[in-house]
Coordinates of C-alpha atoms in Angstrom, one line a residue:
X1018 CA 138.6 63.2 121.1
X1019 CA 136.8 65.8 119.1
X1020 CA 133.4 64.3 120.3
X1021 CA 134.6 63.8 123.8
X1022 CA 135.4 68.2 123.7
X1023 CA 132.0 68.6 122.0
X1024 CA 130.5 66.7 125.2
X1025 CA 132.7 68.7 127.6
X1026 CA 131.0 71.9 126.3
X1027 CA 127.3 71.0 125.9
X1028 CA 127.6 70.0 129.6
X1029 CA 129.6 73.2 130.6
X1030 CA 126.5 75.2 129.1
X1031 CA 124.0 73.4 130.5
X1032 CA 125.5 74.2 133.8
X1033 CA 126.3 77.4 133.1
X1034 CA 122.8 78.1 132.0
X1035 CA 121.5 75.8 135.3
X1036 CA 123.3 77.9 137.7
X1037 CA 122.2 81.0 136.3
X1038 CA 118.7 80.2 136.5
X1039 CA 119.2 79.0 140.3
X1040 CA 121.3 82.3 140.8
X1041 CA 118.0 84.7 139.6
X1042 CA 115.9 82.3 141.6
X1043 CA 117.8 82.6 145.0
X1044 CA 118.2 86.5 145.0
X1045 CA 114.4 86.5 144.3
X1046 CA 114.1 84.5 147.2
X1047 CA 116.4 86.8 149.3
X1048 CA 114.7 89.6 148.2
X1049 CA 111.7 88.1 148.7
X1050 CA 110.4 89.6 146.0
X1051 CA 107.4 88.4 143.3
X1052 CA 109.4 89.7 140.1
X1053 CA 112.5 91.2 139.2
X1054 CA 114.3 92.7 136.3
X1055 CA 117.8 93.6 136.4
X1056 CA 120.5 96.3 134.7
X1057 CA 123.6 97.5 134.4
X1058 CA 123.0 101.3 135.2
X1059 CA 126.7 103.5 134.9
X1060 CA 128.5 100.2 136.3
X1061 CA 126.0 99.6 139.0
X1062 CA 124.1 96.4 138.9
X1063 CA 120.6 97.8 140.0
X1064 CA 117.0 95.4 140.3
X1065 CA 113.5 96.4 139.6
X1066 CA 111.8 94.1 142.3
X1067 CA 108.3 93.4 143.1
X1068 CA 107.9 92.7 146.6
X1069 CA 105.7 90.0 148.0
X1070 CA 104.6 92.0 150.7
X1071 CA 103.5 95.1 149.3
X1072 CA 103.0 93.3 145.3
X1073 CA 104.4 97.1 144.2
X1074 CA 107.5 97.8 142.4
X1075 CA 110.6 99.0 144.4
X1076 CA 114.1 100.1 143.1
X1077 CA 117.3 98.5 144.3
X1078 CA 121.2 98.2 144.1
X1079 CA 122.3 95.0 144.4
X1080 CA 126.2 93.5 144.9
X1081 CA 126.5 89.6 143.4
X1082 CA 129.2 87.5 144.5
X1083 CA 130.1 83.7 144.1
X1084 CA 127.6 82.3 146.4
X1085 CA 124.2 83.7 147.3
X1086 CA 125.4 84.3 150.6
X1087 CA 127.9 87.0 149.6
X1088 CA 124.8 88.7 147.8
X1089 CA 123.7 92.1 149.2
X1090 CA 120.8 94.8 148.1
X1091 CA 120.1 98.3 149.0
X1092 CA 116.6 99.9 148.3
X1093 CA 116.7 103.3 146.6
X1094 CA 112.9 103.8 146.2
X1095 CA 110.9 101.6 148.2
X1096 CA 108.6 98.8 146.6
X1097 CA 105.1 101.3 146.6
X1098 CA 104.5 101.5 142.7
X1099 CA 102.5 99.7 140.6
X1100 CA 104.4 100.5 137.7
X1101 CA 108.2 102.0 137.8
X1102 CA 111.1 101.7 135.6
X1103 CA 114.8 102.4 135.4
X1104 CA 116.0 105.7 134.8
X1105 CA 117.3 106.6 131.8
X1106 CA 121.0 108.4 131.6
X1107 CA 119.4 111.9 130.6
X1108 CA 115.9 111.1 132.9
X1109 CA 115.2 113.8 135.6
X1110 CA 112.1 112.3 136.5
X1111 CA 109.7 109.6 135.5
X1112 CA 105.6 108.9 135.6
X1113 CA 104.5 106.4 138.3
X1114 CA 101.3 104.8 139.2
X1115 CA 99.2 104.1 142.0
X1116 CA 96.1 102.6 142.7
X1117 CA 95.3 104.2 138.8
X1118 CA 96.4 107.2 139.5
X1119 CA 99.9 108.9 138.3
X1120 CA 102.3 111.2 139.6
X1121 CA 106.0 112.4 138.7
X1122 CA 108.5 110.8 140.6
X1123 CA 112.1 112.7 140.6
X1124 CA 115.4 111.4 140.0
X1125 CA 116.2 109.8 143.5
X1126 CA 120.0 110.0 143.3
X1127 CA 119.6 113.8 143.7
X1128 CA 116.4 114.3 145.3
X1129 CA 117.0 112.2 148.4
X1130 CA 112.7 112.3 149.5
X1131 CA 112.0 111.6 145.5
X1132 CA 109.8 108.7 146.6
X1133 CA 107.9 110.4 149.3
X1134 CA 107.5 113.8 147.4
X1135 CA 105.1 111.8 144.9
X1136 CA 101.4 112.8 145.1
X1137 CA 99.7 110.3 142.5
X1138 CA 96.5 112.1 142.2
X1139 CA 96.1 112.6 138.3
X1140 CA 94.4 110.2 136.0
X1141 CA 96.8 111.0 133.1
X1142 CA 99.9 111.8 132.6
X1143 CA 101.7 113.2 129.2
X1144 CA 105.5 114.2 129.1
X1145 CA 106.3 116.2 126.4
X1146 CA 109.9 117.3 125.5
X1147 CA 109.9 120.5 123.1
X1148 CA 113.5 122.3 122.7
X1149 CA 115.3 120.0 125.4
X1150 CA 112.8 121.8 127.8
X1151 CA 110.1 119.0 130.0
X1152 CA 106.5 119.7 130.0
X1153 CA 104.4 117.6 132.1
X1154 CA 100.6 117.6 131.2
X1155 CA 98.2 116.3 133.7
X1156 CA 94.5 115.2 133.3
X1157 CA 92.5 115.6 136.0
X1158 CA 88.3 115.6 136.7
X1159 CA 88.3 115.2 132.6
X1160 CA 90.3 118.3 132.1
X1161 CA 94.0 119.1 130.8
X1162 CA 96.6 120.9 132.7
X1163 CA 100.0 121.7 133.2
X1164 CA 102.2 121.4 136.5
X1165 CA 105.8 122.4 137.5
X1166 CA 107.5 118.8 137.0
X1167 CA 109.8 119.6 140.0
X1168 CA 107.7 121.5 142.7
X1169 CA 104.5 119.8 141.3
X1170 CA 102.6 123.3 141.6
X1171 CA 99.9 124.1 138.6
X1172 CA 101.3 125.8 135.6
X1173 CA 98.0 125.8 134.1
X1174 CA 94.9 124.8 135.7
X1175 CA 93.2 122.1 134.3
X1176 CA 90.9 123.8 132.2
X1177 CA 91.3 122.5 128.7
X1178 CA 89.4 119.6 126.9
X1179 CA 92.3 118.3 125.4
X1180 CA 96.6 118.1 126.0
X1181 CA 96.8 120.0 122.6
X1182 CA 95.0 122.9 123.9
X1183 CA 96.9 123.5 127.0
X1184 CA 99.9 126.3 126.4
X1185 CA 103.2 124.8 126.9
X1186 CA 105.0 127.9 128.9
X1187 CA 108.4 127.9 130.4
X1188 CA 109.1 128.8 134.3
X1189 CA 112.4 129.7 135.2
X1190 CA 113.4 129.3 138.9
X1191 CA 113.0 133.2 139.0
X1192 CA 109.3 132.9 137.7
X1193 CA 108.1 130.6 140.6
X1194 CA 107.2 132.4 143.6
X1195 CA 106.3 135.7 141.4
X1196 CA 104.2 133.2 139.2
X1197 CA 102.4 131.6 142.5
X1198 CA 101.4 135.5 143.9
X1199 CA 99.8 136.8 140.8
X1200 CA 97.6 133.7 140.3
X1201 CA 96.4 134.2 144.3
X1202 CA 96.3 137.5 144.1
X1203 CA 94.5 137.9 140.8
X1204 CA 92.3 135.1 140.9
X1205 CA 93.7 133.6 137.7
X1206 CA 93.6 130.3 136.0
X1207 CA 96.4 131.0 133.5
X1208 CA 99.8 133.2 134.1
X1209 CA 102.2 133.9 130.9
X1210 CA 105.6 135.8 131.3
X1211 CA 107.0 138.4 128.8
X1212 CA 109.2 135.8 126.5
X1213 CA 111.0 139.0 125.6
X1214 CA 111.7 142.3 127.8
X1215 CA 112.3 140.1 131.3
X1216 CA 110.9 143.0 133.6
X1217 CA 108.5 140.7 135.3
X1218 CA 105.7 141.8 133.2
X1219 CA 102.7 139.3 133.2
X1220 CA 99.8 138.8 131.3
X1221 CA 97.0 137.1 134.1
X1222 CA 93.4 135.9 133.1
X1223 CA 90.5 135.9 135.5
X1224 CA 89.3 132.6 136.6
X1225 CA 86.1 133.9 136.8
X1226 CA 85.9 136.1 133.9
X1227 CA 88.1 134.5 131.4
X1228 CA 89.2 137.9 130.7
X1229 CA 93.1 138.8 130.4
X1230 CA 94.9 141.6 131.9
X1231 CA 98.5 142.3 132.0
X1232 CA 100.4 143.4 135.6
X1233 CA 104.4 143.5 137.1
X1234 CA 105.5 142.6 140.5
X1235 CA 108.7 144.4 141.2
X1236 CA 109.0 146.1 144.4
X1237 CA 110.0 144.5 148.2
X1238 CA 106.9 144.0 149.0
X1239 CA 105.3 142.4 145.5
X1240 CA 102.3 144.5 144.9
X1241 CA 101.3 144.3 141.6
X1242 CA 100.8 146.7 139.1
X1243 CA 98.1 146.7 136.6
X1244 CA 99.3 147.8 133.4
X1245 CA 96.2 146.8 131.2
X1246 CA 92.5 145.9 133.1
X1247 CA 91.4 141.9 133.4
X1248 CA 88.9 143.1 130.6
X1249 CA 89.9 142.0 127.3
X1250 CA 89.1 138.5 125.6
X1251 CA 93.2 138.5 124.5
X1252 CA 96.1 141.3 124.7
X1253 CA 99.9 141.3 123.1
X1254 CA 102.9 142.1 125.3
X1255 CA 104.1 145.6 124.7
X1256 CA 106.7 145.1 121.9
X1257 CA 110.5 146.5 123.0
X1258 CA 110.1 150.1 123.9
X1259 CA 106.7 150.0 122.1
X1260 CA 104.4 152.9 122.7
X1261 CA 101.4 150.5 122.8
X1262 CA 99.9 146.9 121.9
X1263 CA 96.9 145.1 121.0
X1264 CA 93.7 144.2 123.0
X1265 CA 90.8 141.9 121.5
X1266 CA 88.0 141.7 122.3
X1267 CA 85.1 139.5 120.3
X1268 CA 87.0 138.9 117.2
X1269 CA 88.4 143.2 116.8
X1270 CA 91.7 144.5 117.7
X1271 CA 92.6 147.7 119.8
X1272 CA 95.2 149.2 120.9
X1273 CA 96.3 150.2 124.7
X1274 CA 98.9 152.6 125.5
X1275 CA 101.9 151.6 127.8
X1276 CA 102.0 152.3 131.6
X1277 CA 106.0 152.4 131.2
X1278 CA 105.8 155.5 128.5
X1279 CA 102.6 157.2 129.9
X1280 CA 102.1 156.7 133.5
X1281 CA 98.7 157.4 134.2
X1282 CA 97.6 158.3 131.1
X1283 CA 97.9 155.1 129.6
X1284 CA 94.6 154.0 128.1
X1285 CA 93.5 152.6 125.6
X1286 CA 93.1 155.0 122.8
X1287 CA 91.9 152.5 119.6
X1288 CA 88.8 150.8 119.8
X1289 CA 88.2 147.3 119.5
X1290 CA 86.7 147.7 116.2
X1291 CA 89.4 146.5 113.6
X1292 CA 90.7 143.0 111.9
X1293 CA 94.1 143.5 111.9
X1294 CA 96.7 145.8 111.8
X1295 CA 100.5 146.5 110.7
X1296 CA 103.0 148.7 112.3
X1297 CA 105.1 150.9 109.7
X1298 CA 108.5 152.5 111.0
X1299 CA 108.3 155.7 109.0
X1300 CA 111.4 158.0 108.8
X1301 CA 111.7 157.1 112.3
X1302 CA 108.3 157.8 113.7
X1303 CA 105.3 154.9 114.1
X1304 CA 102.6 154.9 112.0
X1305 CA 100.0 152.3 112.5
X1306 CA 97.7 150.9 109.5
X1307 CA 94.5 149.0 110.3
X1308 CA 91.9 147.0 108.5
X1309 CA 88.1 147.6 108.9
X1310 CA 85.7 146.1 106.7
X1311 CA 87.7 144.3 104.4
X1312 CA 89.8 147.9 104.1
X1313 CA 92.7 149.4 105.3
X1314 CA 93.7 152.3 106.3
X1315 CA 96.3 154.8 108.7
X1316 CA 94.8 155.5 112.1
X1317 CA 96.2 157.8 115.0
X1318 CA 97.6 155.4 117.8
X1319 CA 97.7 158.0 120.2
X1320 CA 93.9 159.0 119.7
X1321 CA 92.6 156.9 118.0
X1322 CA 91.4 159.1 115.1
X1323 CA 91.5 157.7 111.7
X1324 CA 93.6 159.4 109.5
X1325 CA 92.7 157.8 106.1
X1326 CA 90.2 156.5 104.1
X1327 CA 89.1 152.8 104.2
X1328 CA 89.6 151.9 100.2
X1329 CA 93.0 149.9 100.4
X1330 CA 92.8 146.2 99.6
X1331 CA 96.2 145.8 101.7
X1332 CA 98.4 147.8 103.8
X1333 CA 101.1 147.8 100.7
X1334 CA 98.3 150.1 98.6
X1335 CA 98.5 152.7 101.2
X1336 CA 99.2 156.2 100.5
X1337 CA 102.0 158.0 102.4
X1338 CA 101.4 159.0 106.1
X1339 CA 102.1 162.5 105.8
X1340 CA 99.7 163.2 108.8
X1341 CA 102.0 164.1 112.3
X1342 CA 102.0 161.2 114.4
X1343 CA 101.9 162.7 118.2
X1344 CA 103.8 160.8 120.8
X1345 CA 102.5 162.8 123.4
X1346 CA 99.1 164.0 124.7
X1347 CA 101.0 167.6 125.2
X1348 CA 102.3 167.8 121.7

């Protein structure tokens, strides 16, 4: 009896296992497709399938029933990728290929063109996921970029020998059509937002020059204002309120004063000549140290008239500031 059961379940398997194999078999024949791979995706059966006609990869819901007849299939992203995958629960998009070139295909259950928005025009891709924000880099013509992952618009320019190079920056939806003027209107290869005050202050650097400047778009009608010339080889953003920032040019830091607190008369006042610098808050007033040949010492932000001698190994040894600190040329 207990053989007899043993028998009864051996050949119950080997059906089993038979009719599977026929099942895959005739939905691949249905589909007429080459290949396909199937999931379970949020309690949807869905099939990767490579067609025969096109021998690219398509995406597709499928509903299974008892016979093959009652089987049914619905493309989402039609079969026109050589390489495409499932999404994951948390994917917005994913990288596709094409004739060995990539692009960024969106999330199709939201973006309802996903398949026909995809330019696959890069010959590398690199997603990188810092602080539960996307980057997509892009290679293209041997050189690294960065583009907008949804709009597909250039971030960066490719510019950079390698993906490590290229600046990782962060474009909110209010950034975008701000970010697209200044790089037309300004010629530049690389726009970077204020992290900080959120007045639409830019810094913007010449495509031709590789110099950076730093400019706001605020009114109706966008025109920019310059705040610091496309002339210097890097340049801070103006710290909160700050009076003025740092320029650099060839290796020395300067200091520019700020268009917000002085109009017209902003400038810059301190020569790119120095190696570094420190602010000092003292009794309420700014004082700025700088370092000059291995030295420090105070200068006058607002002149740029040095104020000390240059005999301090570190701005700690300094000697009080008791000179006056002018905020204004009228003082």
């Amino acid at each position: 009896m207990r053989k007899i059961f043993l028998l009864h379940l051996i050949l119950l398997f080997t059906i089993t296992c038979f009719s599977q194999e026929i099942s895959k078999k005739e939905i691949r024949k249905k589909m007429k497709a080459k290949e396909i791979i199937f999931k379970d995706y949020h309690g949807e059966e869905m099939v990767l399938a490579k067609m025969k006609s096109t021998k690219k990869w398509g995406l597709y819901t499928i509903s299974t029933g008892m016979e093959i007849d009652d089987f049914s299939y619905e493309e989402v992203i039609a079969p026109k990728f050589d390489s495409l995958s499932f999404f994951g629960t948390e994917d917005r998009f994913q990288i596709v290929k094409q004739k060995d070139k990539y692009g960024v295909l969106l999330l199709p259950y939201e973006i309802e063109d996903a398949a026909d928005r995809v330019n696959c025009k890069f010959d590398k891709i690199i997603h990188k996921k810092v602080d539960s924000e996307d980057f997509v880099l892009i290679k293209e013509s041997e050189k690294w970029g960065l583009i907008d992952w949804f709009e597909g618009f250039y971030i960066v320019d490719p510019i950079f020998d390698t993906p490590d190079e290229v600046p990782l920056i962060k474009m909110e939806s209010w950034m975008v059509e701000t970010f697209k003027l200044a790089k037309t209107k300004l010629k530049a290869d690389l726009v970077i937002f204020d992290p900080n005050n959120g007045d639409g202050a830019l810094k913007a650097r010449s495509k031709k020059t590789k110099k950076w400047g730093m400019y706001q778009f605020l009114d109706m009608n966008m025109e920019e204002k310059e705040l610091i010339p496309m002339q210097y080889d890097s340049l801070n953003f103006y710290p909160f309120n700050g009076k003025y920032t740092a320029v650099y040019n060839n290796g020395k830091v300067g200091f520019y004063l700020s268009y917000w607190s002085y109009d017209e008369q902003a400038k810059q006042t301190v020569a790119c000549k120095y190696d570094d610098y420190k602010r000092f808050d003292t009794d309420g007033v700014s004082k700025l140290a700088v370092k000059k040949n291995g030295k420090w010492g105070w200068v006058d932000w607002l002149t740029g008239e040095e104020k000390s001698e240059f005999i301090y190994k570190s701005p700690d040894d300094l000697p009080y500031p008791h000179y006056k600190q002018n905020y204004w040329f009228d003082d």
